[in-house]
Structures are given as C-alpha cells and as structure tokens.
Amino acid sequence: MGISRRKFLGWFGGLSATAATAASTAIAGGNHHFEGHPDTMGVLHDINRCIGCRKCEEACNTVNELPKPEKPFDDLSVLDQKRRTHADVYTVVNQFKIGNEKKHVHVKKQCNHCMEPACASACFVKAFKKMPNGSVVYDESVCVGCRYCMIACPFNIPAYEYDNAFSPKVTKCTLCYPRVQKGLLPGCVEACPKEALIYGNRKELIKIARERINKHPDQYIDHIYGEHEMGGTSWLYISGTPFSEIGMREDLGVTSAPELTSGPLSAVPIVVGLWPVLLTGIYAISKRKDKVAEEEKAEAVKAAENAADEEMKKQIAKIKQDAAKDKEAAIKREVKNALDEAAKEAEEKAKAAAELTETADAAPEKKEDE
C-alpha cells in the first residue's frame, strides 16, 4: 500500500516532538566506545610473503560462485594495472614497484571488516551488520539502494550492481561467512600457497604480527595496519614497505566511524531524530510514484492492445469483404467466359450447318447441267 505526501508530512510533523529525546540519546552514544566482540576472528596478511599468484582471487571467485573473468587467473598481466573490487570481484591483488628497485610488492585488497563498520553506521535500514566472528555481512532484503555505504567506506570497497536493472544489490567480501560458520577457512586463506594469509583469533593474530616484527625488525615496518585504524579492523596487515607506498591510507586515524559522526549529528536534533523517517518516507513516496507509473503503463499497454484488437478485427473484416468481392467477380468472369465460349461454339456450329446446306443445294444444279 502506498503512502501519500499528506500522510508522510503528517508523520514527520508529529515526530518533531521526539527530536529532543533522540538528540540526548545520540549525545550519550557519542561517549560510547565499542571494544569489539570478544574473541572475534580475523585475517593477518603478511605482505612480505605474498607472491602475487592470484590464487586467492580464484578461490574467492569459486567460493562465491562469481562470473569468470575475461582473462584467466593464471594470467598475471593484469597486475600491470591497479584494480579495485567491483560488483562481481570481491578481492584483487595489486602490484607495486618500489622506488628504483626492481622489487615488486603485492597487496591483496578486499573488505577490511572494521570493528565498527562505517557502512553499518551509515545504513539507516541496518542492511550491514558486524557479526561476532568478525565478518561484516549484508542483508539485501532490507537494502533500499541508497548506496550511503559506498560513500562512507574509507577503504572504497562496497560495489553496486549497476548492470542488474531489476534487483541490484551491494556486493563485497563477507570473510566467507557461510564457510566459517561451518568451521571452514575463508577460501582465499585456504588457497594461499605461501601462507601469506592467516585466519584466527584477532588478538592472537596481533601477537603473531608483533612477534614477526620484533624478530625481523629489518624486514618489517613497526606497525600493524588495521590494529587501530578507524577503530580497528578484522583484516590486519604487516609489511616491509611503508603502507603509504603500497596504496594504503595512513590518514584515517584511530577513531571509528560511529564515534566521528555521532557527536556532530547530535548537535542537530531534528536530523538525528528524524532523518531515518525522512529518508524512509521519501523512499515510500518514490515507490508509490513508481507503482502509479507502473499502473499507468499497464493501462496504456492494455489500451494499446485493445486498439490493436479492434484494428485487427477491422482488417480481417475488410479482407473477408474484399475476398468475397473477388470471389463474386471471379464467378462472374467464369460465367461470362463460359457464355462466350458457348456462343462462339454455337456460332461455329451454325456456320458449319450453313455451309453444308449450301453444298447440298448446289449438287442438283450440277446434275441438270450434265
């Protein structure tokens, strides 16, 4: 059932009285610091060990039943260009040439599964959710297609199915949530031949990362990327190359997205209290307009079909009428031809009879002359 503009504006005005309460709730939320789910899981990506074989890409494609790429996964020429995830590619490996050296560094890119996801914070219908095991999952059944998640993500990960006209959705890595629920490893981790990817308890992964850094200080930068960035992520990185040189942002700070937004939003009570209602109302009105447009389109199609039926009936009637006329004319022609043939035959017979008569009359006269 649709919603009228009058009804929506009535709801919006009636809810204005609750804005102050909503604002105080938001202010309280601004002082909250989420420590993460206990014993949450994650992945440690040791960039020093990655060889750019793209086995992780192939595994991701297979596990998620995604369309096969134009170039096979063993074609490493794709590493010559920088790539990003999109609607049917949940992870990519990029190659970076470091300085004047011939050394190449390979970095896997996918959703980092933030401890407090910016995509979930921006989504007013709660289509994104951080799971206790570390995965950030997406529920397409409630998504309204606003794509705020794409704008909010500091890592530029969520993609949208623009080519799907009827039921587009947002896509991204799920940390193989269905697999880990069954006790299996994420597809990319299982496929990595060099153990550049390790899946496990996030706290234990941080210990492993710290041990490697401390044991080989000449091989690693003294920083675990994702331990604190944007409040922390479930996907962690260690590297022997400065992260800024391998396409990773170092300007994000350590504050999570919800903490960054809750304070400023609380200063505008009506926005905090009513923006979900406003957006939901706009969406409902838009859907109603779409429904009316579809109904009008259906009526126009039905009218066109009726008009076509009437025109078809007229054409058939005309064809029948013309056929009847043609048949009648054909019969008249046949009758006329038959009469003409009969008259001609009678005339020829009369002529022949006359000739016989003349011949018979001439015979006695010849005998008398003799």
XYZ file of C-alpha atoms in Angstrom:
370
model
C 0.000 0.000 0.000
C 1.346 3.437 -0.945
C 1.871 6.450 1.259
C 0.577 9.890 0.338
C 2.611 13.071 0.712
C -0.013 14.414 3.105
C 0.219 11.361 5.358
C 4.035 11.376 5.286
C 4.267 15.061 6.155
C 1.792 14.434 8.966
C 4.035 11.724 10.368
C 7.077 13.941 10.001
C 5.442 16.833 11.834
C 4.112 14.590 14.583
C 7.527 13.115 15.227
C 9.196 16.505 15.624
C 8.239 16.471 19.300
C 10.544 13.476 19.831
C 13.630 15.173 18.374
C 14.978 16.399 21.706
C 14.803 12.901 23.196
C 16.535 11.463 20.127
C 19.245 14.110 20.428
C 20.004 13.276 24.042
C 20.267 9.600 23.085
C 22.715 10.463 20.313
C 24.842 12.561 22.647
C 25.076 9.645 25.052
C 26.035 7.409 22.135
C 28.905 9.760 21.306
C 30.592 8.857 24.596
C 30.369 5.122 23.922
C 33.467 3.266 22.760
C 32.905 -0.150 21.247
C 35.655 -2.581 22.256
C 34.613 -5.196 19.718
C 33.078 -8.621 20.085
C 35.052 -10.878 22.428
C 37.170 -13.493 20.684
C 36.396 -12.044 17.262
C 38.241 -13.616 14.359
C 40.224 -12.055 11.539
C 42.933 -12.480 8.912
C 46.574 -11.422 9.007
C 48.033 -10.578 5.591
C 51.835 -10.734 5.608
C 52.608 -8.647 2.533
C 56.259 -9.757 2.584
C 55.150 -13.318 1.824
C 52.681 -12.530 -0.973
C 53.961 -13.531 -4.436
C 51.032 -12.172 -6.475
C 49.934 -15.593 -7.759
C 46.222 -14.618 -7.653
C 45.240 -17.969 -6.137
C 43.233 -16.034 -3.547
C 41.297 -14.283 -6.318
C 40.493 -17.601 -7.972
C 39.363 -19.154 -4.687
C 37.140 -16.157 -3.915
C 35.583 -16.382 -7.372
C 34.863 -20.097 -6.944
C 33.584 -19.974 -3.369
C 31.200 -17.094 -4.083
C 30.126 -18.512 -7.476
C 31.018 -15.294 -9.287
C 31.276 -14.842 -13.085
C 34.600 -15.912 -14.530
C 36.864 -13.019 -15.630
C 37.804 -12.386 -19.252
C 41.443 -13.267 -18.513
C 42.214 -16.471 -16.582
C 43.596 -16.217 -13.070
C 46.997 -17.510 -14.129
C 47.381 -14.521 -16.460
C 49.499 -12.196 -14.317
C 49.496 -9.391 -16.902
C 46.530 -7.901 -15.025
C 48.971 -6.965 -12.256
C 50.348 -4.251 -14.526
C 47.336 -2.073 -13.745
C 45.844 -1.007 -10.440
C 42.491 -2.623 -9.801
C 39.716 -2.311 -7.258
C 36.873 -4.557 -6.196
C 33.584 -4.279 -8.051
C 30.190 -5.957 -8.263
C 31.438 -9.420 -9.241
C 35.014 -9.226 -7.946
C 35.306 -9.303 -4.149
C 39.106 -9.259 -3.905
C 42.033 -8.181 -6.071
C 45.828 -8.363 -5.812
C 47.701 -5.233 -6.859
C 51.398 -4.958 -7.688
C 53.617 -2.051 -6.652
C 57.118 -1.271 -7.870
C 59.164 0.172 -5.036
C 61.396 3.137 -5.907
C 64.125 2.498 -8.449
C 64.469 -1.097 -7.319
C 63.271 -3.970 -9.445
C 61.463 -5.279 -6.389
C 57.699 -5.701 -6.649
C 55.340 -5.809 -3.697
C 51.940 -7.488 -3.925
C 48.984 -6.460 -1.784
C 45.617 -8.184 -1.513
C 42.635 -5.843 -1.301
C 39.143 -6.682 -0.015
C 36.723 -5.567 2.701
C 38.715 -4.974 5.898
C 35.725 -5.858 8.120
C 36.035 -2.910 10.501
C 35.362 -3.462 14.187
C 32.799 -0.633 13.935
C 31.966 -0.544 10.208
C 31.360 2.805 8.548
C 28.982 1.092 6.108
C 26.822 -0.167 9.000
C 26.934 3.237 10.672
C 25.732 4.981 7.502
C 22.978 2.450 6.699
C 19.653 3.614 8.173
C 17.893 0.304 7.400
C 20.628 -1.808 9.041
C 21.459 -3.771 5.898
C 25.035 -4.179 7.198
C 25.895 -5.933 10.431
C 29.118 -6.800 12.253
C 28.989 -10.454 13.280
C 30.643 -11.853 16.425
C 33.082 -13.873 14.299
C 34.430 -10.693 12.673
C 32.540 -10.730 9.361
C 30.615 -7.687 8.172
C 27.612 -9.131 6.344
C 24.932 -7.595 4.135
C 21.174 -8.265 4.057
C 19.898 -7.422 0.586
C 16.262 -7.987 1.636
C 16.177 -4.702 3.582
C 18.515 -2.634 1.376
C 16.848 0.367 -0.311
C 19.722 1.060 -2.693
C 20.722 4.455 -1.239
C 24.439 3.497 -1.529
C 25.439 5.590 1.511
C 27.645 2.632 2.471
C 29.753 3.202 -0.651
C 30.292 6.838 0.280
C 31.004 6.072 3.941
C 33.592 3.314 3.459
C 37.091 4.799 3.938
C 38.603 1.872 2.015
C 36.418 2.294 -1.105
C 35.178 -1.300 -1.029
C 31.373 -1.746 -1.403
C 30.283 -2.042 -5.034
C 26.846 -1.833 -6.648
C 25.272 -3.996 -9.339
C 24.527 -1.215 -11.810
C 24.055 -3.779 -14.589
C 21.261 -5.517 -12.674
C 18.199 -3.441 -13.557
C 15.600 -5.394 -11.573
C 17.189 -6.380 -8.250
C 20.576 -4.691 -7.832
C 22.442 -5.137 -4.568
C 25.621 -4.008 -2.855
C 28.418 -6.561 -3.000
C 31.658 -7.086 -1.099
C 33.782 -9.711 0.650
C 31.955 -11.400 3.544
C 35.063 -13.012 5.051
C 33.461 -16.224 3.731
C 30.848 -16.042 6.496
C 28.928 -19.154 5.331
C 32.173 -21.183 5.257
C 33.494 -20.113 8.656
C 30.073 -20.887 10.150
C 30.721 -24.475 9.062
C 34.205 -24.486 10.584
C 35.985 -23.998 7.251
C 38.681 -21.468 6.389
C 37.951 -18.476 4.176
C 38.538 -19.504 0.564
C 41.457 -17.113 0.000
C 43.258 -18.248 3.175
C 42.885 -21.906 2.270
C 44.234 -21.337 -1.265
C 47.296 -19.245 -0.381
C 50.411 -21.330 -1.222
C 52.835 -19.168 0.806
C 50.792 -18.745 3.993
C 50.698 -15.010 3.376
C 47.195 -15.167 4.842
C 46.461 -16.493 8.336
C 42.954 -16.857 9.781
C 42.437 -16.902 13.523
C 41.527 -15.066 16.700
C 42.244 -11.357 16.172
C 44.122 -10.979 19.439
C 46.318 -13.966 18.583
C 46.932 -12.591 15.080
C 48.155 -9.323 16.584
C 50.567 -11.317 18.781
C 51.858 -13.227 15.736
C 52.286 -9.990 13.805
C 54.129 -8.356 16.690
C 56.429 -11.363 17.079
C 57.386 -11.274 13.393
C 58.075 -7.554 13.538
C 60.186 -7.878 16.676
C 62.074 -10.916 15.367
C 62.840 -9.331 11.983
C 62.933 -5.556 12.533
C 64.998 -5.154 9.371
C 62.289 -6.822 7.283
C 59.112 -5.242 8.663
C 57.778 -1.752 9.324
C 56.998 -1.406 13.030
C 53.270 -1.096 12.508
C 50.306 -3.475 12.291
C 47.906 -1.887 9.837
C 44.319 -2.396 10.993
C 45.101 -2.794 14.671
C 43.865 0.719 15.386
C 42.954 2.351 12.025
C 39.333 3.586 12.097
C 38.860 1.910 15.476
C 40.447 -1.322 14.267
C 39.660 -3.891 11.575
C 39.405 -7.663 11.458
C 41.771 -7.703 8.477
C 45.336 -6.937 9.578
C 48.496 -6.224 7.553
C 52.231 -6.258 8.190
C 54.734 -5.125 5.579
C 58.387 -4.350 4.915
C 57.321 -1.401 2.726
C 55.708 1.784 4.065
C 51.956 1.378 3.704
C 51.635 4.769 2.010
C 53.760 3.414 -0.872
C 51.503 0.418 -1.500
C 48.153 2.134 -1.869
C 47.002 2.097 1.748
C 45.674 5.149 3.561
C 47.579 6.380 6.585
C 45.397 9.419 7.220
C 42.440 7.614 8.817
C 43.333 7.994 12.483
C 42.191 5.618 15.204
C 38.625 6.838 15.792
C 35.815 4.644 14.475
C 33.223 5.967 12.040
C 30.297 5.968 14.548
C 32.342 7.998 17.028
C 33.198 10.526 14.315
C 29.587 11.008 13.266
C 27.568 10.720 16.482
C 28.806 13.988 18.017
C 28.209 16.288 15.024
C 24.835 14.693 14.332
C 23.741 15.158 17.928
C 24.182 18.898 17.501
C 21.271 18.863 15.040
C 18.478 17.101 16.958
C 15.939 17.020 14.156
C 18.444 15.317 11.854
C 19.347 12.717 14.462
C 15.720 12.059 15.414
C 14.052 12.158 12.045
C 16.479 11.548 9.193
C 15.648 7.794 9.041
C 11.938 8.658 8.960
C 12.549 11.330 6.333
C 14.545 9.028 4.094
C 12.105 6.164 4.622
C 9.213 8.490 3.742
C 10.965 9.750 0.628
C 11.647 6.163 -0.348
C 7.992 5.213 0.243
C 6.759 8.161 -1.841
C 9.217 7.241 -4.561
C 7.972 3.656 -4.514
C 4.366 4.896 -4.692
C 5.249 7.046 -7.717
C 6.865 4.005 -9.289
C 3.730 1.978 -8.578
C 1.472 4.639 -10.105
C 3.771 4.833 -13.116
C 3.617 1.059 -13.498
C -0.186 1.114 -13.248
C -0.407 3.867 -15.853
C 1.982 1.953 -18.063
C -0.124 -1.200 -17.686
C -3.295 0.740 -18.556
C -1.607 2.260 -21.602
C -0.444 -1.165 -22.742
C -3.946 -2.598 -22.257
C -5.495 0.301 -24.203
C -2.967 -0.206 -26.985
C -3.740 -3.916 -27.051
C -7.493 -3.217 -27.239
C -6.941 -0.706 -30.034
C -4.783 -3.227 -31.850
C -7.507 -5.872 -31.457
C -10.128 -3.525 -32.902
C -7.861 -2.595 -35.798
C -7.141 -6.266 -36.393
C -10.858 -7.054 -36.472
C -11.434 -4.272 -38.979
C -8.592 -5.501 -41.148
C -9.911 -9.075 -41.058
C -13.440 -7.900 -41.920
C -12.083 -5.872 -44.830
C -10.025 -8.807 -46.048
C -13.112 -11.048 -45.902
C -15.181 -8.443 -47.705
C -12.543 -7.985 -50.399
C -12.244 -11.762 -50.726
C -15.987 -12.090 -51.142
C -15.974 -9.390 -53.822
C -13.041 -11.021 -55.573
C -14.841 -14.378 -55.456
C -18.051 -12.909 -56.872
C -16.130 -11.143 -59.631
C -14.269 -14.356 -60.406
C -17.561 -16.258 -60.691
C -18.986 -13.600 -62.994
C -15.854 -13.798 -65.129
C -16.099 -17.564 -65.336
C -19.809 -17.398 -66.228
C -19.149 -14.757 -68.887
C -16.269 -16.796 -70.300
C -18.474 -19.889 -70.372
C -21.287 -17.995 -72.117
C -18.843 -16.513 -74.594
C -17.405 -19.960 -75.293
C -20.917 -21.408 -75.740
C -21.962 -18.562 -78.056
C -18.785 -18.968 -80.087
C -19.302 -22.709 -80.329
C -22.971 -22.206 -81.375
C -21.891 -19.684 -83.980
C -19.327 -22.089 -85.377
C -21.885 -24.889 -85.497
C -24.395 -22.619 -87.279
C -21.751 -21.598 -89.769
C -20.841 -25.229 -90.446
C -24.506 -26.127 -90.906
C -24.960 -23.278 -93.332
C -22.019 -24.428 -95.369
C -23.432 -27.957 -95.537
C -26.763 -26.610 -96.686
C -25.140 -24.589 -99.450
C -23.207 -27.647 -100.596
C -26.368 -29.751 -100.685
C -28.294 -27.140 -102.706
C -25.537 -26.855 -105.270
C -25.447 -30.622 -106.053
C -28.835 -30.956 -108.062
C -27.992 -27.961 -110.228
C -24.760 -29.662 -111.300
C -26.600 -32.829 -112.361
C -29.082 -30.917 -114.606
C -26.243 -29.189 -116.417
C -24.765 -32.538 -117.320
